[in-house]
CSV table of C-alpha atoms in Angstrom, one decimal:
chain,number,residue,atom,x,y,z
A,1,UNK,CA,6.5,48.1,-27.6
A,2,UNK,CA,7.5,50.2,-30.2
A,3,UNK,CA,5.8,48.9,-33.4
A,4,UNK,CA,2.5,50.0,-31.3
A,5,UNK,CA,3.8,52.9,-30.3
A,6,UNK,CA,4.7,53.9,-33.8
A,7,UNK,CA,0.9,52.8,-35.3
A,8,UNK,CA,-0.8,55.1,-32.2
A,9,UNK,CA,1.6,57.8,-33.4
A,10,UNK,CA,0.4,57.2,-37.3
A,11,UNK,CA,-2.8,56.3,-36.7
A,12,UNK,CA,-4.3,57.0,-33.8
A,13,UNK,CA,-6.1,60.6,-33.6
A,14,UNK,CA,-6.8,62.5,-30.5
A,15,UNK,CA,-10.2,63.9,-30.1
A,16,UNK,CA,-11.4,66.6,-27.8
A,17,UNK,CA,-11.6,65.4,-24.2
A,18,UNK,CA,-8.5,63.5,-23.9
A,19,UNK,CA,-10.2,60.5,-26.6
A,20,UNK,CA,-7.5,58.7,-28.5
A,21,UNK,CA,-9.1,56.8,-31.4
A,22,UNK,CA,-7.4,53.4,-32.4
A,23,UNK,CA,-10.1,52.4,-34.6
A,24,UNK,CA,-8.3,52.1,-37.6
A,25,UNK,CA,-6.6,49.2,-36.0
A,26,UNK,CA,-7.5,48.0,-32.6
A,27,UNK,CA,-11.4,48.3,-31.4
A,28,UNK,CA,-12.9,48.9,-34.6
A,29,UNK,CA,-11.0,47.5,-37.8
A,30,UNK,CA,-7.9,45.3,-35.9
A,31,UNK,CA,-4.9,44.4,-37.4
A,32,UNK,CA,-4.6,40.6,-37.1
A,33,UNK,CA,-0.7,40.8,-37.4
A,34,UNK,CA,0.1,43.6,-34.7
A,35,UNK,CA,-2.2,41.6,-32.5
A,36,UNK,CA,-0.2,38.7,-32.9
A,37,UNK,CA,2.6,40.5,-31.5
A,38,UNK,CA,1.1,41.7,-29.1
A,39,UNK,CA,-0.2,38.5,-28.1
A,40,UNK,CA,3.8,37.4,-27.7
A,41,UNK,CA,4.7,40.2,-26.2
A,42,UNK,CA,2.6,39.3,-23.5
A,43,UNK,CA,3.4,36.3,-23.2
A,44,UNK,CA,7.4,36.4,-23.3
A,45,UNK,CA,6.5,39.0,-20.5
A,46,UNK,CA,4.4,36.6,-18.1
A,47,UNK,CA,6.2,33.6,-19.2
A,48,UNK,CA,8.4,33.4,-15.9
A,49,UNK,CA,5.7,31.3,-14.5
A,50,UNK,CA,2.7,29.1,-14.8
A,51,UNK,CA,-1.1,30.5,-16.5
A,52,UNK,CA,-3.5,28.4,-16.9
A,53,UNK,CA,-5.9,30.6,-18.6
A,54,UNK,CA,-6.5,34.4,-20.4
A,55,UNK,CA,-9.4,36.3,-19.5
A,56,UNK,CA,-10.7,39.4,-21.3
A,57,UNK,CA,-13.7,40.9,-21.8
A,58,UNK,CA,-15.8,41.8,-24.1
A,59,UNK,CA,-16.1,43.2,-27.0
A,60,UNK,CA,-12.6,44.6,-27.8
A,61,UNK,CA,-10.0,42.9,-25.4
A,62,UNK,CA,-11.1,39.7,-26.9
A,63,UNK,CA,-8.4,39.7,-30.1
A,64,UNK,CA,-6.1,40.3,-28.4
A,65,UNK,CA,-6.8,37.8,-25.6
A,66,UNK,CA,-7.6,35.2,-28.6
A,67,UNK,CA,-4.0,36.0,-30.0
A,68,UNK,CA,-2.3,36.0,-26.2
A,69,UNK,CA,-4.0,32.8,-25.2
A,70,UNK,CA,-2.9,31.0,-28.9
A,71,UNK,CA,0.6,32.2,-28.2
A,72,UNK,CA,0.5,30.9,-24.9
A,73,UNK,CA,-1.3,27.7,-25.6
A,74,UNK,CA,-4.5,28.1,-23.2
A,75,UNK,CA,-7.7,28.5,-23.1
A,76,UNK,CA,-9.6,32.5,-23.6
A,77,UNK,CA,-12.2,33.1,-21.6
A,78,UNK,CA,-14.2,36.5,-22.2
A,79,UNK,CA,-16.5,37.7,-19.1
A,80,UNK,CA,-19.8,38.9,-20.6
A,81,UNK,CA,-21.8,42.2,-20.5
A,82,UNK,CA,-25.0,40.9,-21.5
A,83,UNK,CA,-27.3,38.1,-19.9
A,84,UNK,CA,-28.0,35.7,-22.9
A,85,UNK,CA,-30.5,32.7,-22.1
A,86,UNK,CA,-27.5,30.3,-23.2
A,87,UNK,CA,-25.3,31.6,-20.0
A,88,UNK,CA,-25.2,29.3,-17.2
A,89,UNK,CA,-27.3,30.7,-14.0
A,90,UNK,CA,-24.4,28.9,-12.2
A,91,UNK,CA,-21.8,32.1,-13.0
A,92,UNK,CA,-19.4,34.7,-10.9
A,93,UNK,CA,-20.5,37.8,-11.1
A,94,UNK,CA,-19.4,41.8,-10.3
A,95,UNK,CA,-20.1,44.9,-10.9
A,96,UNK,CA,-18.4,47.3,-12.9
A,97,UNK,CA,-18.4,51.5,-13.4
A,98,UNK,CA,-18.0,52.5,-16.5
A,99,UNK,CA,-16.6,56.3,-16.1
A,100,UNK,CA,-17.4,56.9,-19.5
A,101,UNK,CA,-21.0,56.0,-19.9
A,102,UNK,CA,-21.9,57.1,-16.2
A,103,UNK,CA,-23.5,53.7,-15.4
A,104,UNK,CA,-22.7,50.6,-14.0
A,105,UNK,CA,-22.9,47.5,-15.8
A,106,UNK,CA,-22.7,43.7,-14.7
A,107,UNK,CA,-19.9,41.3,-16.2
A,108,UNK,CA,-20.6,37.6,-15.8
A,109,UNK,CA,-18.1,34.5,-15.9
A,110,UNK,CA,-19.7,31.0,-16.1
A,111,UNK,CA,-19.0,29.1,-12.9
A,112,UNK,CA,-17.7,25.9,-14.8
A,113,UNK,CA,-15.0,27.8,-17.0
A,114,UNK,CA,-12.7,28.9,-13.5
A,115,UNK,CA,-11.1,26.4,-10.9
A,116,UNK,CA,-9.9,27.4,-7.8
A,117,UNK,CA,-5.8,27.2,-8.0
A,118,UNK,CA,-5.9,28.4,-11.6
A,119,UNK,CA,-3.2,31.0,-12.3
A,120,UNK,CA,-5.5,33.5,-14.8
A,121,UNK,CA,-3.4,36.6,-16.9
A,122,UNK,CA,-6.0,38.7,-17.6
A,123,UNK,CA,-5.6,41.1,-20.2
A,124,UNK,CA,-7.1,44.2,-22.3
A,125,UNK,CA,-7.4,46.5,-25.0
A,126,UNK,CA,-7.3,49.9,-22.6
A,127,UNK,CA,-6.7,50.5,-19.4
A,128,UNK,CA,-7.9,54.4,-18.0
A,129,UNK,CA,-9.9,53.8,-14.3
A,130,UNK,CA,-8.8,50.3,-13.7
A,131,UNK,CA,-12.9,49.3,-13.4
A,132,UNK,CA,-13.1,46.6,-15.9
A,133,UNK,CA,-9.7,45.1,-14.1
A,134,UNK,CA,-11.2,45.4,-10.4
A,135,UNK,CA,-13.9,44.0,-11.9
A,136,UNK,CA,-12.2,40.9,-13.7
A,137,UNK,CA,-9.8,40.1,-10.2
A,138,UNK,CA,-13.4,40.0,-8.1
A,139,UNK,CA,-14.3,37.8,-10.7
A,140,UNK,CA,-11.3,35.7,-10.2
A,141,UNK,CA,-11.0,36.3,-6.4
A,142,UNK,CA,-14.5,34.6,-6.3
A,143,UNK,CA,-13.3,31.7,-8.2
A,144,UNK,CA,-10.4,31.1,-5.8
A,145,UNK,CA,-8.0,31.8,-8.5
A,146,UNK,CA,-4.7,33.6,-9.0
A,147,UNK,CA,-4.1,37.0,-10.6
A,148,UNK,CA,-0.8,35.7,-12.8
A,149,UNK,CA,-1.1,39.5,-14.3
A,150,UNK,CA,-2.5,41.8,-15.9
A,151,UNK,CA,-1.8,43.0,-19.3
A,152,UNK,CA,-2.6,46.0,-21.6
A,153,UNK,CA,-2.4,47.5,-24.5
A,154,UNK,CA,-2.9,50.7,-23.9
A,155,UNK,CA,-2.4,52.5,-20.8
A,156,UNK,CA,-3.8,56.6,-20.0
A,157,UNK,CA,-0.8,56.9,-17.6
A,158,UNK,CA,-2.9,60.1,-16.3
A,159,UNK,CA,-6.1,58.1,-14.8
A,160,UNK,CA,-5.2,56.0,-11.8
A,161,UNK,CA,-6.0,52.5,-13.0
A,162,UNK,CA,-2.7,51.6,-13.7
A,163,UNK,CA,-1.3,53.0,-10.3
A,164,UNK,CA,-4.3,51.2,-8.5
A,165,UNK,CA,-3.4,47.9,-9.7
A,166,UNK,CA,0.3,48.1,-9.1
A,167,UNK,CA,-0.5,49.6,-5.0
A,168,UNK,CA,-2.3,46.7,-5.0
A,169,UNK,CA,0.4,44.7,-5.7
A,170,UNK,CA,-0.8,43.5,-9.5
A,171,UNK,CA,2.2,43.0,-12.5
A,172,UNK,CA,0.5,45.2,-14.8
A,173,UNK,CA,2.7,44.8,-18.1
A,174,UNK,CA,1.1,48.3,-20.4
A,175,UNK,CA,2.5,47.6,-24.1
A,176,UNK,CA,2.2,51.5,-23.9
A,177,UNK,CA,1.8,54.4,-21.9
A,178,UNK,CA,0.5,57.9,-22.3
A,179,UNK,CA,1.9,60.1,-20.2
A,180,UNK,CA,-0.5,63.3,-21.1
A,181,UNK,CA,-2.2,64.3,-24.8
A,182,UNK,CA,0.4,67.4,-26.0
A,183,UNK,CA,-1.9,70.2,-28.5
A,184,UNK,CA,-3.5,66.7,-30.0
A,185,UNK,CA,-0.3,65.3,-29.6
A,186,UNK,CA,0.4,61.4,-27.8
A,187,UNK,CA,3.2,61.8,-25.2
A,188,UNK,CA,4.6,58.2,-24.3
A,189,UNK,CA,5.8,58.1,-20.7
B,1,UNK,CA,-13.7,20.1,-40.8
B,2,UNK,CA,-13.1,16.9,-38.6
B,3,UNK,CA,-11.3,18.6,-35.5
B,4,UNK,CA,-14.3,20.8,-34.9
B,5,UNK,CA,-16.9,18.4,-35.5
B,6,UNK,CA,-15.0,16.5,-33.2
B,7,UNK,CA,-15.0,19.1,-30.5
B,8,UNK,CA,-19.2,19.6,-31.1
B,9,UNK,CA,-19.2,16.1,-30.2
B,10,UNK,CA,-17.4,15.7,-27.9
B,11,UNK,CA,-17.8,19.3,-26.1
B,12,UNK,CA,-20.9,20.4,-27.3
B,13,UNK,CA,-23.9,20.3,-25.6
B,14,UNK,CA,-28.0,19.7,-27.1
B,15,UNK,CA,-30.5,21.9,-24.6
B,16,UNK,CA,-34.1,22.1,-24.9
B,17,UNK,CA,-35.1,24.3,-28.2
B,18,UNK,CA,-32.6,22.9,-30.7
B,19,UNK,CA,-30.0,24.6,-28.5
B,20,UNK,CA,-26.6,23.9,-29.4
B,21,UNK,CA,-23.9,25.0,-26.1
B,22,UNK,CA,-20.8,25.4,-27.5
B,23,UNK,CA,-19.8,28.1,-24.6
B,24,UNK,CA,-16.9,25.8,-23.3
B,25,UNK,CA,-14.8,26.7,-27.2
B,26,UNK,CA,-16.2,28.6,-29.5
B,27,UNK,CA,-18.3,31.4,-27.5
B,28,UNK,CA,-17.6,32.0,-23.9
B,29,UNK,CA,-14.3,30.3,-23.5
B,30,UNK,CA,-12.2,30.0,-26.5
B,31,UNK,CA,-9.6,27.2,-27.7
B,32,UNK,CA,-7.4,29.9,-29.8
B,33,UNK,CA,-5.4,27.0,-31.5
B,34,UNK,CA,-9.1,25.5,-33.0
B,35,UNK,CA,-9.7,29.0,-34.2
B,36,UNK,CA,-6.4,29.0,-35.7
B,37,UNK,CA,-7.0,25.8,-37.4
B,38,UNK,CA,-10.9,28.0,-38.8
B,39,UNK,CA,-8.6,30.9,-40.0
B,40,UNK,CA,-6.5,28.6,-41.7
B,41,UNK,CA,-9.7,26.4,-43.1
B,42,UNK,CA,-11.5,29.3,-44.2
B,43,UNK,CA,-8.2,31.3,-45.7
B,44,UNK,CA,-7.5,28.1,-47.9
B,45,UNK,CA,-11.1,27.6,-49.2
B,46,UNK,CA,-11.2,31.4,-50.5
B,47,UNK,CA,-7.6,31.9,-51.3
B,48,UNK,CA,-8.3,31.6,-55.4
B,49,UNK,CA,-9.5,34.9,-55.6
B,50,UNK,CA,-7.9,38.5,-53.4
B,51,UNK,CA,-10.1,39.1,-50.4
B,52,UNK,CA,-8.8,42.8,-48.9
B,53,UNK,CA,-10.9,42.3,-45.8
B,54,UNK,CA,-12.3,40.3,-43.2
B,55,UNK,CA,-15.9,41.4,-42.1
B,56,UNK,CA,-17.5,40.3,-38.9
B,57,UNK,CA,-20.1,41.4,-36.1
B,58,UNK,CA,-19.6,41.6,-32.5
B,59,UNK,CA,-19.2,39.2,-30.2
B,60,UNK,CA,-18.6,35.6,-30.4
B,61,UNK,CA,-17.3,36.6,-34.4
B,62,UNK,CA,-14.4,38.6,-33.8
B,63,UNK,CA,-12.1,35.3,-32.4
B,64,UNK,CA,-12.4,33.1,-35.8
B,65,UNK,CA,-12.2,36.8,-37.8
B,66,UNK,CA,-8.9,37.5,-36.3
B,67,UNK,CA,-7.4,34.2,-37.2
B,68,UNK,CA,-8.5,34.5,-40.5
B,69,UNK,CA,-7.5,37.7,-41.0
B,70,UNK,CA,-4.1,37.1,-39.5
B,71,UNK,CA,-3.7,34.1,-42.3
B,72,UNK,CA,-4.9,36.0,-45.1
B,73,UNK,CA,-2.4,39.1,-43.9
B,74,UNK,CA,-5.8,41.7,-44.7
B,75,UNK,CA,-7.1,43.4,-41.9
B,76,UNK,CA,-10.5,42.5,-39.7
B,77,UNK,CA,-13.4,45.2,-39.4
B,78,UNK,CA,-16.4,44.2,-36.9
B,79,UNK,CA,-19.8,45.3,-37.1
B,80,UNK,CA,-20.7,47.1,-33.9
B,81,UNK,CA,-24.1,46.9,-32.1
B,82,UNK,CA,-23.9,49.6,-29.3
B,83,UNK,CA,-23.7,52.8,-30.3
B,84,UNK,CA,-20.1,54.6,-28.7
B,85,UNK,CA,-19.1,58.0,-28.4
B,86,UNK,CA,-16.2,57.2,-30.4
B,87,UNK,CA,-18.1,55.8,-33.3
B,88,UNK,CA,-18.2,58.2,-36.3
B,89,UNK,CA,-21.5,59.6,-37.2
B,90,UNK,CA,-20.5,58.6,-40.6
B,91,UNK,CA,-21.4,55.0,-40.6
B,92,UNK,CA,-23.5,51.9,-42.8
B,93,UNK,CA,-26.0,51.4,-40.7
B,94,UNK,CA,-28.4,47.9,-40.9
B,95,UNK,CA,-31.5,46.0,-39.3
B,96,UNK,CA,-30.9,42.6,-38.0
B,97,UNK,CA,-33.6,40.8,-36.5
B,98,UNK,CA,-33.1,38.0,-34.0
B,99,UNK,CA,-35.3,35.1,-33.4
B,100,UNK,CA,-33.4,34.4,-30.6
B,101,UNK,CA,-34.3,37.5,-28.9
B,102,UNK,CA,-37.5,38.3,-30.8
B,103,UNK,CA,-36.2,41.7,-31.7
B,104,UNK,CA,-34.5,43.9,-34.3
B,105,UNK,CA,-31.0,45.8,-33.6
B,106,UNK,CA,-28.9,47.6,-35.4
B,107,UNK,CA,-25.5,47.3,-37.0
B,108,UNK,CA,-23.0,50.1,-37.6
B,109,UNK,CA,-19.8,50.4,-39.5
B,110,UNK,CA,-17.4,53.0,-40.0
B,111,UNK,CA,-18.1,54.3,-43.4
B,112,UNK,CA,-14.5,55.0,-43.5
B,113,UNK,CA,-13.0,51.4,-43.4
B,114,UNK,CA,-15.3,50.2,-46.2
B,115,UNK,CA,-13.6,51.4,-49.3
B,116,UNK,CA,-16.0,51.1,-52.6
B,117,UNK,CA,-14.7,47.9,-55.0
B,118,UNK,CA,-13.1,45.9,-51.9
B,119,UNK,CA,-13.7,42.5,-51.8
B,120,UNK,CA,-14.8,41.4,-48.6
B,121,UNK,CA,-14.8,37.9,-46.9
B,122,UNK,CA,-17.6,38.2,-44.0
B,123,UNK,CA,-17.1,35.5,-41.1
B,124,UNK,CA,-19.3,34.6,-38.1
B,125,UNK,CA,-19.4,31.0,-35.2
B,126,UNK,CA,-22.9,30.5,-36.5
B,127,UNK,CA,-25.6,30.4,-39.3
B,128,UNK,CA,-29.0,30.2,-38.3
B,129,UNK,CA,-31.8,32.1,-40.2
B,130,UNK,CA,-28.9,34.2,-41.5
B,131,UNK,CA,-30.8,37.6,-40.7
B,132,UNK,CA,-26.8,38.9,-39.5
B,133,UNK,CA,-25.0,37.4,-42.4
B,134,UNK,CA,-27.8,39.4,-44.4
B,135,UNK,CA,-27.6,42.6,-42.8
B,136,UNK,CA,-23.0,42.5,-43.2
B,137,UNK,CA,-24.2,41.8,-47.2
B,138,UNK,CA,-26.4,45.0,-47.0
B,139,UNK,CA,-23.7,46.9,-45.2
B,140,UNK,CA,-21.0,45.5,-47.9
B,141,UNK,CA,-23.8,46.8,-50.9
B,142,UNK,CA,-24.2,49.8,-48.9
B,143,UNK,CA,-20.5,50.6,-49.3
B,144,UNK,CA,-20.1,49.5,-52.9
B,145,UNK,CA,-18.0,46.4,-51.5
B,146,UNK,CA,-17.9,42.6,-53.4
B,147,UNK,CA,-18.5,40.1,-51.3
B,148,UNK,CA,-16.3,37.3,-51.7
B,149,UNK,CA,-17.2,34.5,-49.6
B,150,UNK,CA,-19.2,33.7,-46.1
B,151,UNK,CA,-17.3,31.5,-43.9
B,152,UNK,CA,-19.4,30.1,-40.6
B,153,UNK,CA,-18.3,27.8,-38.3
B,154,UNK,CA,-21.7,25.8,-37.3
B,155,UNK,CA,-24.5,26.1,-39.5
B,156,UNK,CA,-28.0,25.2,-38.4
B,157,UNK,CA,-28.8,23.1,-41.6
B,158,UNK,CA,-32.6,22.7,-40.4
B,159,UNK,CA,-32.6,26.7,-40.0
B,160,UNK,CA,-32.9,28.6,-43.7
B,161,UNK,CA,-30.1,30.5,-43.5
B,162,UNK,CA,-27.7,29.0,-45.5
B,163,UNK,CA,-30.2,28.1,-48.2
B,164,UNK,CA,-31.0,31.4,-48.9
B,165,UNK,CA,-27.5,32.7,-49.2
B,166,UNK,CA,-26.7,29.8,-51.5
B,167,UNK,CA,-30.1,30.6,-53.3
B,168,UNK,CA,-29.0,34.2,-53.6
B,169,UNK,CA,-25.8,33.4,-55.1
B,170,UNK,CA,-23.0,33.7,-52.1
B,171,UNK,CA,-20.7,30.9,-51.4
B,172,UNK,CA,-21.1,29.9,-48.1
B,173,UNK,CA,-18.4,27.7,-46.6
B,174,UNK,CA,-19.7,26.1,-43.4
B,175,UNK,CA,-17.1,23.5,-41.2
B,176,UNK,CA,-20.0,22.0,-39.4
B,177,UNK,CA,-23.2,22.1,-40.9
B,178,UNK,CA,-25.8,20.4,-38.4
B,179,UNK,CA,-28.8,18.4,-40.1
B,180,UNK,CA,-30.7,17.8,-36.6
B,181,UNK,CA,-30.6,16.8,-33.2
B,182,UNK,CA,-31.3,13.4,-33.0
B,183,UNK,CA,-32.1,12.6,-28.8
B,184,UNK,CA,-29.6,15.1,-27.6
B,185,UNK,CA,-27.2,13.8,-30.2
B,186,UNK,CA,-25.7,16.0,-32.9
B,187,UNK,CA,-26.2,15.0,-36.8
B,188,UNK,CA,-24.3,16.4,-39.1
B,189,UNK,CA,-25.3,16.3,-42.3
């Protein structure tokens, strides 16, 4: 997608330890309109066939997931990080890594929200490890539903999420990829 | 707003403790064209004077934010409450105490994307004793920012929130303001 391509190339910065910084306009401050595209981007890609439902997680894959799932004319569903007394105790459940905090968090879906036979996209802001995204298709294995696709925004070409997910057979639709980080530089694959 | 009170009645539910679940729209799952309609709502009761930004706080804000940034074409900033490696050290910084939780966390914006003499419309699902809506206005003073408007979805009419913004002089804009619960029934007022 080039118009994303082109902001990540104005505004994103690299930081030390392969970091790229979208906050100007994706996980921080968002730009409503580029998320809109984004949101049919994704689904003119996944519209060869039935979904039912989106499902992020939060916090920042849920713009994008609220612009997807408007496009697309289905409910969002965000999985949660945090037990709050107003989630059901009646909920699917997994357990995620997060590589870059060292520490494994839970993410919880309420029970109520997925039905078996439901065709779910899910989709995201970043995808590096692919931990969030084995997380999300335990959540929707577990609910008996089916894994329409999976789309991102951002791809790190360079950690093995993306490969994972397509071994496993997954249509992982990345709006862009980064091959490597060039002297501070993004290289698009 | 008569499509959202609509959807409280309808899909809402009372618990014990004045506990309004609205998880199956608003804050777990999302209906992304109702949050289109809120953009629109909210971006047609502020359009008579410029708004440059669309101020928010993490989570269940960011859906309603996006729309109404995407129809005022300005872009949508959200208040983070985790601290991340990627979060500039330079940041407004704010105390929010929840009732719900019976404790005090902090708030944190990017110093960066608050220029001084912006005028900012701050957005959030709901309005209760309005200790986050107070803490985006202290964050908005904080960076020498106007703030134009507060737009909430449900307010808790019987809670003091929106009394004391109105008191203090903010136009609050509420499309459902709840009087009480009347035997498991929502009144608005």
């Amino acid at each position: 997608m080039d118009l994303l391509k082109q902001r990540i190339v104005e505004n994103g910065r690299v930081l030390p330890g392969n970091i790229l910084k979208v906050d100007s306009f994706i996980n921080h401050m968002i730009d409503p309109q580029l998320f809109m595209e984004i949101g049919k981007e994704f689904a003119t890609y996944f519209s060869g066939q039935p979904i039912d439902k989106v499902l992020t997680l939060e916090v920042s894959g849920i713009g994008v997931a609220v612009m997807t799932g408007y496009i697309l004319q289905v409910p969002v569903l965000f999985a949660k990080k945090t037990v709050s007394k107003t989630l059901s105790v009646d909920c699917y459940e997994t357990d995620v890594f997060s590589y870059t905090k060292n520490t494994t968090y839970k993410v919880r879906v309420d029970a109520k929200f997925l039905e078996a036979g439901e065709r779910v996209l899910i989709v995201d802001d970043f995808l590096a490890n692919g931990q969030a995204m084995f997380g999300l298709i335990d959540i929707c294995n577990q609910a008996k539903c089916e894994v329409a696709g999976v789309g991102i925004v951002i791809e790190k070409g360079f950690q093995p999420g993306g490969k994972q997910l397509r071994e496993n057979g997954y249509d992982v639709h990345s709006l862009a990829v980064i091959d490597r980080f060039d002297d501070g530089k993004v290289v698009f694959r």
